[in-house]
PDB file of N, CA and C and ligand atoms in Angstrom:
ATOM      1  N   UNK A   1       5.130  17.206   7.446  1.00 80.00           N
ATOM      2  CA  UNK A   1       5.083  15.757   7.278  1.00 80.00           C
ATOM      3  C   UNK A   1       4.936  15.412   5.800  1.00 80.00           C
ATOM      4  N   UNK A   2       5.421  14.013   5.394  1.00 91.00           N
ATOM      5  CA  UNK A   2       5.333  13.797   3.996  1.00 91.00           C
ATOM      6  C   UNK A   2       4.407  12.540   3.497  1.00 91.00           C
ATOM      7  N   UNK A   3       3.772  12.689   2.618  1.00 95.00           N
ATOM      8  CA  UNK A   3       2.690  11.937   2.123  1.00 95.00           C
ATOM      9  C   UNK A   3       3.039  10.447   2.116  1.00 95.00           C
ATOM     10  N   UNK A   4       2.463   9.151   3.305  1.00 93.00           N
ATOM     11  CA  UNK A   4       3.365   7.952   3.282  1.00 93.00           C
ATOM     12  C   UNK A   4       3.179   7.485   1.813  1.00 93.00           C
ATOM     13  N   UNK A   5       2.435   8.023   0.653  1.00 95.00           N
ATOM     14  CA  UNK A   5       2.665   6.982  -0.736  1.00 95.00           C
ATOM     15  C   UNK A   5       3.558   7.904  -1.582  1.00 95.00           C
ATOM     16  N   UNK A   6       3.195   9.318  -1.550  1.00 95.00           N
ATOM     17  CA  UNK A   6       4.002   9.857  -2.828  1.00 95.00           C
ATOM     18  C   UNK A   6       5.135  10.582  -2.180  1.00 95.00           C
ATOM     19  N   UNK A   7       5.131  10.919  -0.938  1.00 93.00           N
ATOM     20  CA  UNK A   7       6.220  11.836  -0.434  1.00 93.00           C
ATOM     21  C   UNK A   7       6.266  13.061  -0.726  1.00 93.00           C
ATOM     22  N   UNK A   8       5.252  13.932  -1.122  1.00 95.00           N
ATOM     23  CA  UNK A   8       4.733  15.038  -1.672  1.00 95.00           C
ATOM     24  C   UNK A   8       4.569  15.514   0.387  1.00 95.00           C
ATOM     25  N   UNK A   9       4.470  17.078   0.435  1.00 94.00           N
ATOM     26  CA  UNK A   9       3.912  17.245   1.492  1.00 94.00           C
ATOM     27  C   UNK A   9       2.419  17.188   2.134  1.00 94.00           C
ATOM     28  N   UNK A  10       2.414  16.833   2.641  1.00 92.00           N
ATOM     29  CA  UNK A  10       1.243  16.879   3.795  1.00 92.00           C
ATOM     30  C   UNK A  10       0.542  17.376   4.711  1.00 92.00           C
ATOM     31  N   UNK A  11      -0.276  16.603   5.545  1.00 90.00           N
ATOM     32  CA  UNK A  11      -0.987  17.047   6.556  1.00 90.00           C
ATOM     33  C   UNK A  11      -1.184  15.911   7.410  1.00 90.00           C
ATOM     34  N   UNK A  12      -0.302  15.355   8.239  1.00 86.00           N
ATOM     35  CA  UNK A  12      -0.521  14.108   8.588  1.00 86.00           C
ATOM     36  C   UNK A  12      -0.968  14.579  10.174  1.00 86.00           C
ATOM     37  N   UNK A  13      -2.150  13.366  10.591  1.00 84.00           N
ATOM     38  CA  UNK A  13      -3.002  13.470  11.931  1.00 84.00           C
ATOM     39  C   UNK A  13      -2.407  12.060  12.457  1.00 84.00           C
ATOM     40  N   UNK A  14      -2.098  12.012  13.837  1.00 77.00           N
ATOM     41  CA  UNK A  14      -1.340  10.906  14.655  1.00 77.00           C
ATOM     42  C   UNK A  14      -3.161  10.539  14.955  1.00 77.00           C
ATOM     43  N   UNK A  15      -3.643   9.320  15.009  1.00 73.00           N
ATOM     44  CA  UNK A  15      -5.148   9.178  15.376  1.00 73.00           C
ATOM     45  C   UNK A  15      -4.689   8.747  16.701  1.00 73.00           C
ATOM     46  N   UNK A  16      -5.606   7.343  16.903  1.00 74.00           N
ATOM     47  CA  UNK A  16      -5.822   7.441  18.329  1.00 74.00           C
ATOM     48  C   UNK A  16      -4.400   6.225  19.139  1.00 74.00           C
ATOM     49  N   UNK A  17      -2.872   6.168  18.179  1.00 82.00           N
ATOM     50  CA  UNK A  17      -2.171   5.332  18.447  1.00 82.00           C
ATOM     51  C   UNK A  17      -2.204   4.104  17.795  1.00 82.00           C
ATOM     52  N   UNK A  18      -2.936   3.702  16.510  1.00 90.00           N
ATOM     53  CA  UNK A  18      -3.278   2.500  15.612  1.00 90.00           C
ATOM     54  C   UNK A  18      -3.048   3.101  14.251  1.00 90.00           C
ATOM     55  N   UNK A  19      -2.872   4.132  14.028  1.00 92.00           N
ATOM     56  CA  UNK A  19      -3.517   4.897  12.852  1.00 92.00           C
ATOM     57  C   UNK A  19      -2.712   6.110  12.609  1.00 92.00           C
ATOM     58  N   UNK A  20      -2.451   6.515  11.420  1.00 92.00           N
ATOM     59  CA  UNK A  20      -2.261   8.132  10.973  1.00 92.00           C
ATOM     60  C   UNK A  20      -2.559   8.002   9.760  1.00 92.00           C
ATOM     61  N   UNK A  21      -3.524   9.411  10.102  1.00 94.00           N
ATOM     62  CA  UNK A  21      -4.481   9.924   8.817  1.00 94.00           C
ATOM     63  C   UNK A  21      -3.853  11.194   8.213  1.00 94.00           C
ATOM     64  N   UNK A  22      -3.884  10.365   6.645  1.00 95.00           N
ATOM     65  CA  UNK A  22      -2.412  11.981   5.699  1.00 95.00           C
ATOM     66  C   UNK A  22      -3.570  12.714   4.731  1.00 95.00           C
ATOM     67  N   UNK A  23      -3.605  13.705   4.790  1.00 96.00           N
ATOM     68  CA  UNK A  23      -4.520  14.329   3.939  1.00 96.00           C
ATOM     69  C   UNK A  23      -3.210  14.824   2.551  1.00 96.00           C
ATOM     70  N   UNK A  24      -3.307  14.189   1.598  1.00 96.00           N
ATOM     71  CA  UNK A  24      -2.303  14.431   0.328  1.00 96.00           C
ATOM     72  C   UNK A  24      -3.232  15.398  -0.334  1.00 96.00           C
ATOM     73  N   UNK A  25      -2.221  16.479  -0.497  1.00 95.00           N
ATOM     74  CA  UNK A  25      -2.932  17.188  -1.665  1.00 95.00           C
ATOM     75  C   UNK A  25      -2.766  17.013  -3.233  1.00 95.00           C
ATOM     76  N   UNK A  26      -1.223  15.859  -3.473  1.00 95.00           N
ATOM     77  CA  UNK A  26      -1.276  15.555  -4.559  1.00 95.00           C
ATOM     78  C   UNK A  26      -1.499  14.680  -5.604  1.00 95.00           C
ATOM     79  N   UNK A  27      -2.881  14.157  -4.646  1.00 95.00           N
ATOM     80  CA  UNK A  27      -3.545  13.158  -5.547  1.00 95.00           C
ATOM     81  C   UNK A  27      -3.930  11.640  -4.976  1.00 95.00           C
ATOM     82  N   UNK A  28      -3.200  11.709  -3.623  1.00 96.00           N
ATOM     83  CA  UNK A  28      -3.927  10.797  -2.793  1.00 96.00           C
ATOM     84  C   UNK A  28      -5.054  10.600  -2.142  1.00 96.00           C
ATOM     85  N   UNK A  29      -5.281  11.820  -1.941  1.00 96.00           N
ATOM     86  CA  UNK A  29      -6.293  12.118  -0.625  1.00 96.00           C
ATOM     87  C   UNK A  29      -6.280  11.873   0.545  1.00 96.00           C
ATOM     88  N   UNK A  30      -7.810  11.351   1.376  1.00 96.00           N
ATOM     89  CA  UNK A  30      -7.530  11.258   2.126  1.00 96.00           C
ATOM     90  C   UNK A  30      -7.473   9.934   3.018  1.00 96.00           C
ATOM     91  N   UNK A  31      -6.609   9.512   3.971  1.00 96.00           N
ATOM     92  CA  UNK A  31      -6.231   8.067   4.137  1.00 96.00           C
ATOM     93  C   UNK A  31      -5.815   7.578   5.304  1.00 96.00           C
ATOM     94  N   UNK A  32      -5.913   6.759   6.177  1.00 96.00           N
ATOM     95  CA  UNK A  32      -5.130   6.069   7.238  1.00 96.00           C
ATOM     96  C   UNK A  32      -4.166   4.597   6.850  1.00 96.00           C
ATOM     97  N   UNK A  33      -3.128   5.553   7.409  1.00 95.00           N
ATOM     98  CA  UNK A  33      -2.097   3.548   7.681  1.00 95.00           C
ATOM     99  C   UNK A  33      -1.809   3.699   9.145  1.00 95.00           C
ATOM    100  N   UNK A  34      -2.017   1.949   9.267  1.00 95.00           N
ATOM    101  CA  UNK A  34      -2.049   1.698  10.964  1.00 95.00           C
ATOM    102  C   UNK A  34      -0.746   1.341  11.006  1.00 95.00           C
ATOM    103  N   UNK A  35      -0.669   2.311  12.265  1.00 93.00           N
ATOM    104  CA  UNK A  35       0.834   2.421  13.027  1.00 93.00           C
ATOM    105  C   UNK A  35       1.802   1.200  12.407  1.00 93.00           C
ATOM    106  N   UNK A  36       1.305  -0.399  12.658  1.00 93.00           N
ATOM    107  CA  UNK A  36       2.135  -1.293  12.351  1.00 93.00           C
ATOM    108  C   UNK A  36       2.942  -1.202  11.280  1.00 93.00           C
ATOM    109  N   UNK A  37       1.536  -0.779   9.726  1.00 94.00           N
ATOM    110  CA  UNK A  37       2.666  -1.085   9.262  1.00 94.00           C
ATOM    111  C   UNK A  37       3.456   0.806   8.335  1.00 94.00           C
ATOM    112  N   UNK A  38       3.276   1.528   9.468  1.00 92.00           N
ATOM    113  CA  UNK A  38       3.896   2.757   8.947  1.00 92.00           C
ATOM    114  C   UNK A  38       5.900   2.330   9.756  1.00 92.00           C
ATOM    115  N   UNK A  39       5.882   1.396  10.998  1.00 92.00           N
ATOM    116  CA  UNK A  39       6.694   1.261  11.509  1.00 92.00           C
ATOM    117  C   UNK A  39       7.328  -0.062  10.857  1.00 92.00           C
ATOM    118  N   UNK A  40       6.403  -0.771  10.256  1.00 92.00           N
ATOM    119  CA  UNK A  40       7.202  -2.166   9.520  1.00 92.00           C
ATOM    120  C   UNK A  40       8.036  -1.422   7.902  1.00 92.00           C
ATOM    121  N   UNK A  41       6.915  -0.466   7.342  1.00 91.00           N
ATOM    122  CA  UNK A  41       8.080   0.115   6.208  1.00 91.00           C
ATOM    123  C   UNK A  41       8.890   0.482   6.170  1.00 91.00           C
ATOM    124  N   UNK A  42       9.340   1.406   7.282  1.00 90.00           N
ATOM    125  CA  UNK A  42      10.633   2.530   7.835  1.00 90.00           C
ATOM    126  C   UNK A  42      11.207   1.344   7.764  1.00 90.00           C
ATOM    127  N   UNK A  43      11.202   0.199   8.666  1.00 93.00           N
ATOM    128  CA  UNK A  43      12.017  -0.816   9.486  1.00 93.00           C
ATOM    129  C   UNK A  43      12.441  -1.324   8.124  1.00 93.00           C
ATOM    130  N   UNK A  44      12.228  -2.146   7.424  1.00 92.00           N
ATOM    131  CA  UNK A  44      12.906  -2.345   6.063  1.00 92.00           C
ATOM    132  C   UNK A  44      12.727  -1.541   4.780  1.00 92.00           C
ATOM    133  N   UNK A  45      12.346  -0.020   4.653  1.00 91.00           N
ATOM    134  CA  UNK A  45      13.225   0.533   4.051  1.00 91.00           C
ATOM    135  C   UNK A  45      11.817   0.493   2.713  1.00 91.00           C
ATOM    136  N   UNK A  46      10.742   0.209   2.788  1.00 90.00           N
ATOM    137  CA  UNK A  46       9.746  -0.233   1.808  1.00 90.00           C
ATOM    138  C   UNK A  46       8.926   0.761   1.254  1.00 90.00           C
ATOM    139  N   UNK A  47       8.382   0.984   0.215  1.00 90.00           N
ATOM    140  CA  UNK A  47       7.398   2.152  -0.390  1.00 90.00           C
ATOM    141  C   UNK A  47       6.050   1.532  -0.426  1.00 90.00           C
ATOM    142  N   UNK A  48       5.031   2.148  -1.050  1.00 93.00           N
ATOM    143  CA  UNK A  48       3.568   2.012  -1.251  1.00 93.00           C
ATOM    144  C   UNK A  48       4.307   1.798  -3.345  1.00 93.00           C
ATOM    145  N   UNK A  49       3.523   1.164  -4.101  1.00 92.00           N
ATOM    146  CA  UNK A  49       2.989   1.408  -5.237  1.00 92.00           C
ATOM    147  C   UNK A  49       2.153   2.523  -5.333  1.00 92.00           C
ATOM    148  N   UNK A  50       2.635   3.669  -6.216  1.00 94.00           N
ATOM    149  CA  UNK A  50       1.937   5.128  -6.185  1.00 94.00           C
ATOM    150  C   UNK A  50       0.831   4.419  -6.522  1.00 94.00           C
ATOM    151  N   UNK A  51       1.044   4.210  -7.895  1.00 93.00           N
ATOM    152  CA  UNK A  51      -0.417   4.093  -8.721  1.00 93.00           C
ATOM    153  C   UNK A  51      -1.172   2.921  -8.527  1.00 93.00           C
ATOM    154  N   UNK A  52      -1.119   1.746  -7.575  1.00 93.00           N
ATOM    155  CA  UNK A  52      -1.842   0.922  -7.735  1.00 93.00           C
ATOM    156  C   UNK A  52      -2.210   1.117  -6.245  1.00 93.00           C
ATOM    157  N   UNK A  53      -1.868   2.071  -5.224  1.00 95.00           N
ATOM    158  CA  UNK A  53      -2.432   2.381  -3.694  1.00 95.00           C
ATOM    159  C   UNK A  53      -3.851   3.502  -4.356  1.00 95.00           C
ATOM    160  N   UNK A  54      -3.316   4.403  -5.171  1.00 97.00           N
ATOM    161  CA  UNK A  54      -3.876   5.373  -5.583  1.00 97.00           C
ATOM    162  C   UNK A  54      -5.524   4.867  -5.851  1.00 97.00           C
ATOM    163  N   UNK A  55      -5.265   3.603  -6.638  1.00 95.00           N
ATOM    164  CA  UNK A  55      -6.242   2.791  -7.539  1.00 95.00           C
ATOM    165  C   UNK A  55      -7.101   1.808  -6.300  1.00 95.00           C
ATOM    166  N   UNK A  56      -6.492   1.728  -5.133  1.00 95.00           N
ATOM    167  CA  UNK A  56      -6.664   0.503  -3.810  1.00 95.00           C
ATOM    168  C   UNK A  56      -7.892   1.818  -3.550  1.00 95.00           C
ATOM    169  N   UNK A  57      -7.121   2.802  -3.011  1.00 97.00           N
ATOM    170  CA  UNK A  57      -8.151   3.929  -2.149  1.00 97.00           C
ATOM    171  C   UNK A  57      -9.381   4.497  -3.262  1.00 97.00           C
ATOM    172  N   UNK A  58      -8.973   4.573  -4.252  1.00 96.00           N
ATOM    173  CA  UNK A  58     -10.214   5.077  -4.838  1.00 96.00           C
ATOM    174  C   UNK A  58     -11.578   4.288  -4.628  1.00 96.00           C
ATOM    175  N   UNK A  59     -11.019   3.203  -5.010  1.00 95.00           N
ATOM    176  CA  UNK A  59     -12.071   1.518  -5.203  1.00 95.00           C
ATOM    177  C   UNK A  59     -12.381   1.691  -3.702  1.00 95.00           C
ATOM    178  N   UNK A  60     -11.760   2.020  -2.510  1.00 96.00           N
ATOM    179  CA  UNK A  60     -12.336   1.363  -1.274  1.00 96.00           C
ATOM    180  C   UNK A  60     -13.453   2.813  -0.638  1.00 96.00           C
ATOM    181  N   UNK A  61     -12.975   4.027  -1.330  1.00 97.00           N
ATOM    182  CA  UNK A  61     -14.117   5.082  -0.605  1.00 97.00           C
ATOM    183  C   UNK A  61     -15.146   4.673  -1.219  1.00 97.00           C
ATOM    184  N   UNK A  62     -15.657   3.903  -2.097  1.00 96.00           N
ATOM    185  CA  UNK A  62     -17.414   3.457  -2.447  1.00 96.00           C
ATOM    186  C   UNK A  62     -17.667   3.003  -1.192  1.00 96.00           C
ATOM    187  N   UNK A  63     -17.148   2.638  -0.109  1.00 94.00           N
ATOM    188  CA  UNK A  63     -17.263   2.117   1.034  1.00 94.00           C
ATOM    189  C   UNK A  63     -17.386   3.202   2.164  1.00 94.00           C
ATOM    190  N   UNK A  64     -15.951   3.543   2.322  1.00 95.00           N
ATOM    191  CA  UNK A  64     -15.045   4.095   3.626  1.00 95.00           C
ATOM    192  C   UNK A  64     -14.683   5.465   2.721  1.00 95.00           C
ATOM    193  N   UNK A  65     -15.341   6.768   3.410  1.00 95.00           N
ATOM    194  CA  UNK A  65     -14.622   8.161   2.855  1.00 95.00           C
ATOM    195  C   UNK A  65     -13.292   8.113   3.296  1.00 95.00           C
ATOM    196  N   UNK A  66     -12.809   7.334   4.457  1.00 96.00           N
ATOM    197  CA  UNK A  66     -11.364   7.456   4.826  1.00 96.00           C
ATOM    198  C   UNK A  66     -10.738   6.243   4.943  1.00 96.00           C
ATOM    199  N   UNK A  67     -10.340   5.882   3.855  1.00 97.00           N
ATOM    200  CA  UNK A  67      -9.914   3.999   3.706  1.00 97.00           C
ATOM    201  C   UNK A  67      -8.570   4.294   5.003  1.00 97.00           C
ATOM    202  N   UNK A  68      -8.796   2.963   5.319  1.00 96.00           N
ATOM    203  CA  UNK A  68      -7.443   2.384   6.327  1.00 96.00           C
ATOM    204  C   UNK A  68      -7.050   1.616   5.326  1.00 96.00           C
ATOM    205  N   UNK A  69      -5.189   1.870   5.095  1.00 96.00           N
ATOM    206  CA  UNK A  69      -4.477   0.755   4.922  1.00 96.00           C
ATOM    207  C   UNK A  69      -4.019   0.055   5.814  1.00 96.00           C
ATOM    208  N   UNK A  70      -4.124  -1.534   5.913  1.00 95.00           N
ATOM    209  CA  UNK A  70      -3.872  -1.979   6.709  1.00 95.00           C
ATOM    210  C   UNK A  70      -2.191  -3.028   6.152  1.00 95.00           C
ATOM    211  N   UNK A  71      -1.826  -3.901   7.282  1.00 93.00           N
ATOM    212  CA  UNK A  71      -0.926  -3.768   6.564  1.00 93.00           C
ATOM    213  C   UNK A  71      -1.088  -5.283   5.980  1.00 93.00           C
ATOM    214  N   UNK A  72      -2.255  -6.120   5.845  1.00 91.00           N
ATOM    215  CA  UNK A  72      -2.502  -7.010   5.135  1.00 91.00           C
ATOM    216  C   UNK A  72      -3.094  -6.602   3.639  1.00 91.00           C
ATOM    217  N   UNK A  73      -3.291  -5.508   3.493  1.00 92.00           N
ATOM    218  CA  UNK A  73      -3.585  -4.796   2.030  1.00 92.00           C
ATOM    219  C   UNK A  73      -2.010  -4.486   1.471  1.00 92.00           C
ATOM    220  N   UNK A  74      -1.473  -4.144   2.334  1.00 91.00           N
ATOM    221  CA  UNK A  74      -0.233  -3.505   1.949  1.00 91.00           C
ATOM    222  C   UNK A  74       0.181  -5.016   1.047  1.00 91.00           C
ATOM    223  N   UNK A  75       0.500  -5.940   1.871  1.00 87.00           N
ATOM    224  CA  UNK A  75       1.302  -7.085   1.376  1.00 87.00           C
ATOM    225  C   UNK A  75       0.584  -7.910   0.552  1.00 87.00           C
ATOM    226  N   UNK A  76      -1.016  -7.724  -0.002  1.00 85.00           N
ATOM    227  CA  UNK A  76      -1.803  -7.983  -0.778  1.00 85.00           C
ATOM    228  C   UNK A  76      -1.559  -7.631  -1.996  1.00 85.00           C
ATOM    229  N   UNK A  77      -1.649  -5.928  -1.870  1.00 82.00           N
ATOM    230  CA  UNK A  77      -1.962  -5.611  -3.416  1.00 82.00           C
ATOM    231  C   UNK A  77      -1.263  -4.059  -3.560  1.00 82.00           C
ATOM    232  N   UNK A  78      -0.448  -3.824  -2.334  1.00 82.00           N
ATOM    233  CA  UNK A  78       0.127  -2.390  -2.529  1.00 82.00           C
ATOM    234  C   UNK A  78       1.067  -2.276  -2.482  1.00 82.00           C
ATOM    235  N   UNK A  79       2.007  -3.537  -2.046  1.00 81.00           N
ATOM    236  CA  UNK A  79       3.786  -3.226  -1.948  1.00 81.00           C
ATOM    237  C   UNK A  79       4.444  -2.772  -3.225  1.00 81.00           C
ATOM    238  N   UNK A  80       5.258  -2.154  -2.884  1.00 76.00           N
ATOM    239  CA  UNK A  80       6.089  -1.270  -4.571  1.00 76.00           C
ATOM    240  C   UNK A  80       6.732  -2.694  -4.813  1.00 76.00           C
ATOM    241  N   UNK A  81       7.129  -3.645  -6.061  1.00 70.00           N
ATOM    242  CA  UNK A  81       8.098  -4.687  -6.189  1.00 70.00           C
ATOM    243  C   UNK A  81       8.791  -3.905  -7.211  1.00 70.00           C
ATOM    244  N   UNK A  82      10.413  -4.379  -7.035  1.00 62.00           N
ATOM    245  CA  UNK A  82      11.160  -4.341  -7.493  1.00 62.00           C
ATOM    246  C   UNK A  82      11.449  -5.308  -8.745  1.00 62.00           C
ATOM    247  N   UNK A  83      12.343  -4.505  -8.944  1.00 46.00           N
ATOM    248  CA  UNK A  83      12.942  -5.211 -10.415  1.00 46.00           C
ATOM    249  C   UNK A  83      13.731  -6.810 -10.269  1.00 46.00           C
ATOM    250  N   UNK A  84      14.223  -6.976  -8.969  1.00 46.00           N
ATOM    251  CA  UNK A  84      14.654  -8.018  -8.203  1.00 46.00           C
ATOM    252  C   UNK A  84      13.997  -9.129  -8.445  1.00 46.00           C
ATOM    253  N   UNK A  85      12.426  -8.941  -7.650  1.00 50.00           N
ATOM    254  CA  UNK A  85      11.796  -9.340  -7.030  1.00 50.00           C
ATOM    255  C   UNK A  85      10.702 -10.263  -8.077  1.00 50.00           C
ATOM    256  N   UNK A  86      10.383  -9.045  -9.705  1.00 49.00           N
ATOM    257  CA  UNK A  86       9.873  -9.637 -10.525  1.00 49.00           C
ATOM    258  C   UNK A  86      10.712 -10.353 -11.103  1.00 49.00           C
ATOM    259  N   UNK A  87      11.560 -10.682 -11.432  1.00 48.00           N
ATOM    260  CA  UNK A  87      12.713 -12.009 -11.861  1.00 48.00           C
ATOM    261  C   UNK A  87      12.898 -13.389 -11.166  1.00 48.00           C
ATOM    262  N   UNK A  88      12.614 -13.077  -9.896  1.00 50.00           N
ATOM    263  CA  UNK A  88      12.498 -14.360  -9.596  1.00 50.00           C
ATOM    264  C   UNK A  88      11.163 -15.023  -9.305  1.00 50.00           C
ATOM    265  N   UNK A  89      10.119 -14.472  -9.944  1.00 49.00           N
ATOM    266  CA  UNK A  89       8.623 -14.819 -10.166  1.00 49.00           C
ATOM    267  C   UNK A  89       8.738 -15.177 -11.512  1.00 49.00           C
ATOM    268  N   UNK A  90       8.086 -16.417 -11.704  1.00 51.00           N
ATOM    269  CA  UNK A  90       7.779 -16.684 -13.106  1.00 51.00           C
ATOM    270  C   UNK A  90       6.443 -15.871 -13.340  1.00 51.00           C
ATOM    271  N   UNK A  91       6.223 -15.246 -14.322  1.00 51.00           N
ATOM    272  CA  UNK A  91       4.745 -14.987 -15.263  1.00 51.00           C
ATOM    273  C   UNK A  91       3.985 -16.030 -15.178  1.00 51.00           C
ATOM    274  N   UNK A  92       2.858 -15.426 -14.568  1.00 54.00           N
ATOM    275  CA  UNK A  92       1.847 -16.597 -14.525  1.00 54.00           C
ATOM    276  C   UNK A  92       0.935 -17.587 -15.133  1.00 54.00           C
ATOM    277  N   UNK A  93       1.316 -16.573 -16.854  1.00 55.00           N
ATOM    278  CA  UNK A  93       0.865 -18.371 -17.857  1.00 55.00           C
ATOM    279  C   UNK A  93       1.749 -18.814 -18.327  1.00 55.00           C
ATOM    280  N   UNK A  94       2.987 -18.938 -17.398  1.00 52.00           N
ATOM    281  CA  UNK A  94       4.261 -20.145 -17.483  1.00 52.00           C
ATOM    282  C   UNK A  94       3.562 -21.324 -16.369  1.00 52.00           C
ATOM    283  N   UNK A  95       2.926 -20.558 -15.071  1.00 53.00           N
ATOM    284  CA  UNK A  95       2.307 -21.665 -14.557  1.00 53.00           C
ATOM    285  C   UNK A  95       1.439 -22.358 -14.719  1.00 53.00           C
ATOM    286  N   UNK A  96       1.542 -23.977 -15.111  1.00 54.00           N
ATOM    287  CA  UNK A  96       0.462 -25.167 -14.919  1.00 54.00           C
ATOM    288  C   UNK A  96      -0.070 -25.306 -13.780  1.00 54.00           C
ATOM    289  N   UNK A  97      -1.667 -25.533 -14.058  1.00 58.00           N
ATOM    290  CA  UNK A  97      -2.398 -25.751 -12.824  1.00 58.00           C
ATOM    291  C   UNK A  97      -2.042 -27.241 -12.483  1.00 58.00           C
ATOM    292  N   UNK A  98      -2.506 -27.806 -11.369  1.00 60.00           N
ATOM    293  CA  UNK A  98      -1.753 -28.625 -10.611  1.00 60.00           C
ATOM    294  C   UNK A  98      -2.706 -30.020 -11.382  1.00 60.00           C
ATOM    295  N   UNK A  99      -3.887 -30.178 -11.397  1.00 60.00           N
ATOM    296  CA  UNK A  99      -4.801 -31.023 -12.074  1.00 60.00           C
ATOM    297  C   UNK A  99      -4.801 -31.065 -13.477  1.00 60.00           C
ATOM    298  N   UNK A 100      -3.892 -30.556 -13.882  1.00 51.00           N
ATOM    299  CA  UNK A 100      -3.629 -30.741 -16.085  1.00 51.00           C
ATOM    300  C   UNK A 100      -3.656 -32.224 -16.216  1.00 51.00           C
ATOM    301  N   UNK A 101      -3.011 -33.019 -15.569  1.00 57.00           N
ATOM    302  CA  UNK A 101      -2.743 -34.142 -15.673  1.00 57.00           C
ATOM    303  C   UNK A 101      -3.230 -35.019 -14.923  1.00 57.00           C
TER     304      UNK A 101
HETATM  305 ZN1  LIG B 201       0.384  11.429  -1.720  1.00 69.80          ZN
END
């Protein structure tokens, strides 16, 4: 099996039907993504951000030795964006707050 962020090989555990837990040896560790959204990425074709999932799980084991991604983290703060995707976002101190005036 292959590591769902880096694609490095693995050790992936099917949990209890919500969940699979990948033990990465190359620098992920260790982790759950729930079924949804391991089946919503395949379905359109989507990656993890190596380094800013990398940076999600570190920050969340002060908590959880085995962070769940869920897939409202995913679309939070872990989706890979494209080169596309940042072009049609303005930079955000182009945006005025709504009360300037
Ligand atoms: Zn990995």
């Amino acid at each position: 099996m292959k590591c769902l962020i880096c694609q490095a090989a693995s050790n992936n555990v099917h949990g209890d039907g919500d969940w699979t837990e990948v033990k990465c040896p190359a620098g992920c560790g260790r982790f759950r993504v729930s079924a949804n959204l391991v089946a919503k990425m395949k379905f359109r074709n989507e990656f993890f951000d190596i380094e800013r999932t990398r940076r999600w799980l570190k920050m969340s084991r002060n908590d959880e030795p085995v962070p769940l991604i869920s897939t409202y983290d995913y679309h939070v703060s872990l989706l890979h964006r494209d080169a596309e995707e940042r072009s049609t976002i303005p930079p955000s101190r182009s945006r005025q707050p709504l009360t300037s005036d």
